Coordinates of C-alpha atoms in Angstrom, one line a residue:
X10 CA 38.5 -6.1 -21.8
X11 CA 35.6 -5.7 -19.4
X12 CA 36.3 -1.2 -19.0
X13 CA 33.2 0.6 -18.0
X14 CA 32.0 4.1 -18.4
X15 CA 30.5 5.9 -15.2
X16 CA 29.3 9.3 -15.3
X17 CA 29.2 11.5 -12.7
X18 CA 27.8 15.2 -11.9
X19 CA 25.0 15.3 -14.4
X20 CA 23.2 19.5 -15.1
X21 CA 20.6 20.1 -13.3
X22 CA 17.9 22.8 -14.3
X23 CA 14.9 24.2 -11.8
X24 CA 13.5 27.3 -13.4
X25 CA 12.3 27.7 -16.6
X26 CA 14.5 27.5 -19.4
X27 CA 17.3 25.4 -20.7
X28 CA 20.6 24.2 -20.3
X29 CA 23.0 21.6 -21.8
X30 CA 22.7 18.4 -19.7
X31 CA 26.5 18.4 -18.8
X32 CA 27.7 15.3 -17.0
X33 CA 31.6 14.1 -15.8
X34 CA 33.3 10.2 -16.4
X35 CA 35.8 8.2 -16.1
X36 CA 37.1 4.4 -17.3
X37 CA 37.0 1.8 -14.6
X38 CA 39.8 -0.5 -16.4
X39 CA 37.9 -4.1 -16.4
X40 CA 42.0 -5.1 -15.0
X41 CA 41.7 -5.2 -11.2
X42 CA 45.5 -5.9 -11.4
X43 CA 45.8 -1.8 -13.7
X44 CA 45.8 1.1 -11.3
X45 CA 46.1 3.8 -14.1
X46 CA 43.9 6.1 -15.9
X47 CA 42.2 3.8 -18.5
X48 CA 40.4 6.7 -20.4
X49 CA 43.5 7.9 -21.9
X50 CA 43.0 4.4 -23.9
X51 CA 39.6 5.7 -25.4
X52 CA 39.2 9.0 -28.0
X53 CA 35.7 9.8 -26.5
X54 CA 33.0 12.1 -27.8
X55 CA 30.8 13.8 -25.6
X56 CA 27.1 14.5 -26.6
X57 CA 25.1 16.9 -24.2
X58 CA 21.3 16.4 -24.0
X59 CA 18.8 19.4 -23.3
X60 CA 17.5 20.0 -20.1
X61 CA 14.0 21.9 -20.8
X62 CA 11.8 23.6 -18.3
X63 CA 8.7 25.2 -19.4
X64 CA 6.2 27.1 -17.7
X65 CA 3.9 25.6 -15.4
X66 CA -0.1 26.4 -16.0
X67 CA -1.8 28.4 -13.3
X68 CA -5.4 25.6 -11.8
X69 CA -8.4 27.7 -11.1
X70 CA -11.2 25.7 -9.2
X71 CA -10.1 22.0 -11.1
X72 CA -9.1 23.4 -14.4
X73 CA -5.4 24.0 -15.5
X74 CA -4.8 26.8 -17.6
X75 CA -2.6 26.5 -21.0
X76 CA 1.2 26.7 -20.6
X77 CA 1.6 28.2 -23.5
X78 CA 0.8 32.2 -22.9
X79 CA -0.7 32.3 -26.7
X80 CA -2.9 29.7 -26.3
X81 CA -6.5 30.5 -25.8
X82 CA -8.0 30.4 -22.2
X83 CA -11.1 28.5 -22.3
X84 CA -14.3 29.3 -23.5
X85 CA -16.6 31.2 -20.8
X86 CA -20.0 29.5 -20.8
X87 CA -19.4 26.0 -21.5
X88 CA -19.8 23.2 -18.9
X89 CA -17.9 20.0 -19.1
X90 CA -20.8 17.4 -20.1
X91 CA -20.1 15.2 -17.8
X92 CA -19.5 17.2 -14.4
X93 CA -21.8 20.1 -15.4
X94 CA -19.2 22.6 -14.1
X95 CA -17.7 25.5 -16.2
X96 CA -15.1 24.8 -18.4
X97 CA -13.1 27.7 -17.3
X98 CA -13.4 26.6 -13.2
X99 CA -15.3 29.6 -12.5
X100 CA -19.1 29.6 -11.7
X101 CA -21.7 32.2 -13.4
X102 CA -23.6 33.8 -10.4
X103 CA -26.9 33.6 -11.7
X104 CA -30.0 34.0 -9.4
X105 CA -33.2 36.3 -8.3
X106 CA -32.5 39.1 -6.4
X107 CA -32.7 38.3 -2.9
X108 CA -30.8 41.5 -1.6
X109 CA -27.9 39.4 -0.3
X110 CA -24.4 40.7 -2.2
X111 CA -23.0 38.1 -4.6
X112 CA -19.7 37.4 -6.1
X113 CA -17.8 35.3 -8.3
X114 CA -15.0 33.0 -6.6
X115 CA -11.9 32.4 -8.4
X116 CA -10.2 29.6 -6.7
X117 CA -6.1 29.7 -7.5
X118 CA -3.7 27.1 -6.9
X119 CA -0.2 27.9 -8.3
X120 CA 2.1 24.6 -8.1
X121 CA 5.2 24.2 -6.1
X122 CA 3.1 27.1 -3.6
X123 CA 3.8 30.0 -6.0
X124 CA 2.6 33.5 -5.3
X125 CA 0.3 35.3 -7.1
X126 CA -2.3 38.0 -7.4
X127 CA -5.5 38.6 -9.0
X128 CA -7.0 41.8 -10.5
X129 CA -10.6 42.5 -11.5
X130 CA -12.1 44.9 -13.8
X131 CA -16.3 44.4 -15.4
X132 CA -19.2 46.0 -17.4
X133 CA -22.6 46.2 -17.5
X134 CA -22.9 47.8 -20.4
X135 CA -22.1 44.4 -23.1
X136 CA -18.7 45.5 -22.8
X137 CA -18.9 48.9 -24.4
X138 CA -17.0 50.5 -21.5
X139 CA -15.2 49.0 -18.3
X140 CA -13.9 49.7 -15.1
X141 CA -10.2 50.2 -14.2
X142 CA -8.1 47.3 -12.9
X143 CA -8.5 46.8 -9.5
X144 CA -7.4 43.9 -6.8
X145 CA -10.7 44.4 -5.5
X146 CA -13.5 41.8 -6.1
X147 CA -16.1 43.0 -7.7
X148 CA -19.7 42.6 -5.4
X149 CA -23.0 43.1 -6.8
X150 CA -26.3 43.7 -4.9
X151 CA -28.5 44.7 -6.7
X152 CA -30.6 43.9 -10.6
X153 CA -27.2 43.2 -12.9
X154 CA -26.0 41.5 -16.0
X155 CA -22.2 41.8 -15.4
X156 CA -19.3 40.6 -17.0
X157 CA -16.2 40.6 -14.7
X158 CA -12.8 39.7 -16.2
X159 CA -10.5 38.5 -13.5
X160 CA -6.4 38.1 -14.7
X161 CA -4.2 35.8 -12.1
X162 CA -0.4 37.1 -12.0
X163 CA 2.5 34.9 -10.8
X164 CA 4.7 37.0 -8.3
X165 CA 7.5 36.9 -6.5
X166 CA 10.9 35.7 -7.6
X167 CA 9.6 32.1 -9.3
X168 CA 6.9 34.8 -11.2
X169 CA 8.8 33.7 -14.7
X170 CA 8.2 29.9 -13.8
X171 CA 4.0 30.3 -14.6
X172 CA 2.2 31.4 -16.8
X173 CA -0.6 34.3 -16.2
X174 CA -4.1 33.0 -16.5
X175 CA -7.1 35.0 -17.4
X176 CA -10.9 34.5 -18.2
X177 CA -14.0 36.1 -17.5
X178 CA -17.4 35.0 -15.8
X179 CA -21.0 36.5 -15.0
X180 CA -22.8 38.0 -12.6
X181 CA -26.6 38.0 -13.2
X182 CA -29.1 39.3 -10.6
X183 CA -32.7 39.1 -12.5
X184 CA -35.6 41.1 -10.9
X185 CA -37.8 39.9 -8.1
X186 CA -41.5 38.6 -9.4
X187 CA -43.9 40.5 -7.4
X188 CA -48.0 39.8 -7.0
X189 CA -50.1 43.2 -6.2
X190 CA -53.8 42.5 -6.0
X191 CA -55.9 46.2 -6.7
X192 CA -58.6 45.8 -4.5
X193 CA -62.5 45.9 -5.4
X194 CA -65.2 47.5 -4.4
X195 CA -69.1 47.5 -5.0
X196 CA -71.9 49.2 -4.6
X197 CA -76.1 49.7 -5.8
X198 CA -76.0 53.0 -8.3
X199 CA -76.0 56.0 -6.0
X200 CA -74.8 58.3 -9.3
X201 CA -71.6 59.1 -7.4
X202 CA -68.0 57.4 -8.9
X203 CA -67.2 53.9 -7.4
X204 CA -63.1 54.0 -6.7
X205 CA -60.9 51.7 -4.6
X206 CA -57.8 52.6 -3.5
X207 CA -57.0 49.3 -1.6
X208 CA -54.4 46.5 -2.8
X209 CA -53.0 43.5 -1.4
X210 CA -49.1 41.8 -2.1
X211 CA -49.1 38.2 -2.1
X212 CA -46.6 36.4 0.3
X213 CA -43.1 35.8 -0.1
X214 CA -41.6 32.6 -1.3
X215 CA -37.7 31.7 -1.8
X216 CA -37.7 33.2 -5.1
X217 CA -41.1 35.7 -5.4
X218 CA -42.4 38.5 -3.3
X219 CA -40.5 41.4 -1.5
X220 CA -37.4 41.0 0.7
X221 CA -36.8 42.0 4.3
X222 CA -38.2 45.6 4.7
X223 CA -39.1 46.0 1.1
X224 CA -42.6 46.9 0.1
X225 CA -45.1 49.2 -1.5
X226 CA -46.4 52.2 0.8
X227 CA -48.9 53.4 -2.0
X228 CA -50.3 52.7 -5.1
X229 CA -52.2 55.1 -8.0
X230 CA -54.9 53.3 -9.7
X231 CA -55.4 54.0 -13.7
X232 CA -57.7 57.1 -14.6
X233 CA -60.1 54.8 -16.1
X234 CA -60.1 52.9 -13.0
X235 CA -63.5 54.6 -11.8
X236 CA -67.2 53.3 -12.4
X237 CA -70.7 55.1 -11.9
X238 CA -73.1 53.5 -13.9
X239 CA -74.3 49.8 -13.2
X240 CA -71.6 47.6 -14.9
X241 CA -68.0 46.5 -14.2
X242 CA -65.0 48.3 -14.6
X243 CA -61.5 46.5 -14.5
X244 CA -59.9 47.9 -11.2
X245 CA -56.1 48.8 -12.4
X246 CA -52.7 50.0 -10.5
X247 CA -51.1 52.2 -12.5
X248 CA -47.3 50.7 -11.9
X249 CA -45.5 54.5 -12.9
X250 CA -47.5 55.8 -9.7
X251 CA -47.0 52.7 -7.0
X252 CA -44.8 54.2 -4.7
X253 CA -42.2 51.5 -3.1
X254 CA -40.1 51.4 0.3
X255 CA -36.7 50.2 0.4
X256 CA -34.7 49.1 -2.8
X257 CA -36.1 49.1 -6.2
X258 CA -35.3 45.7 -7.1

């Protein structure tokens, strides 16, 4: 009595799929006296195990993607209660324009250093029609509501040990409040019209008011913007005939 099975050589697996967990033995006879083979004493059956390796989820920014390739990505829009960041680990770019270019940033991390490469296409339009895949990141300037889909590919020769991760995010670029002031004007009755053709813009703030060499050069009042008889008439700037400088966001 006293023989002991040792194994030896167990399967290994590193890439995804499987393989029959395969290992070697031998009897140690529990005799230190016997020098033979004491397997030969034992009618021994052999039952592999599975050795499984699935598909590793692609992280963007600190959320991992589903392994599974037909699971659904998660859901644009949503922010995790409790952090306040997106659910899919890429940030909206919401803001006033400020006539700096903006972007979304997807932030990959592929274990075990994978490769990989991202592609970009968007609309404007709600999605009725989109642009053509590109690797370039898509950069917005000026007023926008934009959708941009971005798809992260795993390359090189581990490319089959990921899976691809997709989503999409928005880029929103609302227009720029700005104050114009018509000026005013008066006058005792001299029977001639009383116009004025003047206006003020108020100052700039972080968010209001124009941007770097932005600006109005002229402005049309209304037609009904004109007084001759003793009274008061609403000075208006007709905003089809305010003629601007620079962008016209």
């Amino acid at each position: 009595g006293g023989d002991t099975l040792t194994t030896t050589s167990f399967a290994t697996v590193t890439n995804v799929g499987t393989n029959d967990n395969t290992f070697g033995y031998a009897i140690v006879s529990g005799d230190p006296d016997f020098t033979g083979d004491a397997t030969k004493d034992y009618d021994i059956t052999v039952r592999t195990g599975d050795l499984v390796v699935t598909p590793a989820g692609i992280t963007i920014g600190d959320v991992t993607y589903p392994e599974d390739p037909s699971a659904d990505p998660p859901t644009p829009g949503e922010k995790d209660p409790e952090t306040g960041k997106s659910k899919t680990g890429v940030e909206d770019a919401v803001k006033v324009y400020d006539g700096i270019p903006t972007n979304i940033v997807v932030d990959v991390t592929v274990p075990g250093e994978g490769q990989y490469e991202i592609t970009y296409r968007y609309t404007t339009d709600g999605g009725k029609t989109w642009t053509d895949w590109s690797d370039e990141l898509p950069v917005f300037t000026n007023v926008v509501d934009a959708t941009v889909e971005f798809l992260v590919t795993p390359t090189g020769d581990a490319a089959g040990n990921y899976t691809p991760a997709h989503n999409t995010a928005k880029v929103v670029i609302t227009k720029r409040p700005v104050t114009v002031t018509a000026g005013s004007a008066s006058k005792a009755y001299d029977g001639t019209p009383l116009t004025a053709n003047g206006f003020t813009v108020a100052p700039p703030t972080e968010t209001t008011g124009f941007v770097g060499d932005d600006g109005i050069a002229s402005v049309t009042m209304t037609d009904d913007s004109t007084i001759t008889d003793p009274g008061t008439q609403p000075n208006v700037i007709d905003p089809a005939q305010t003629v601007g400088r620079g962008t016209t966001d």
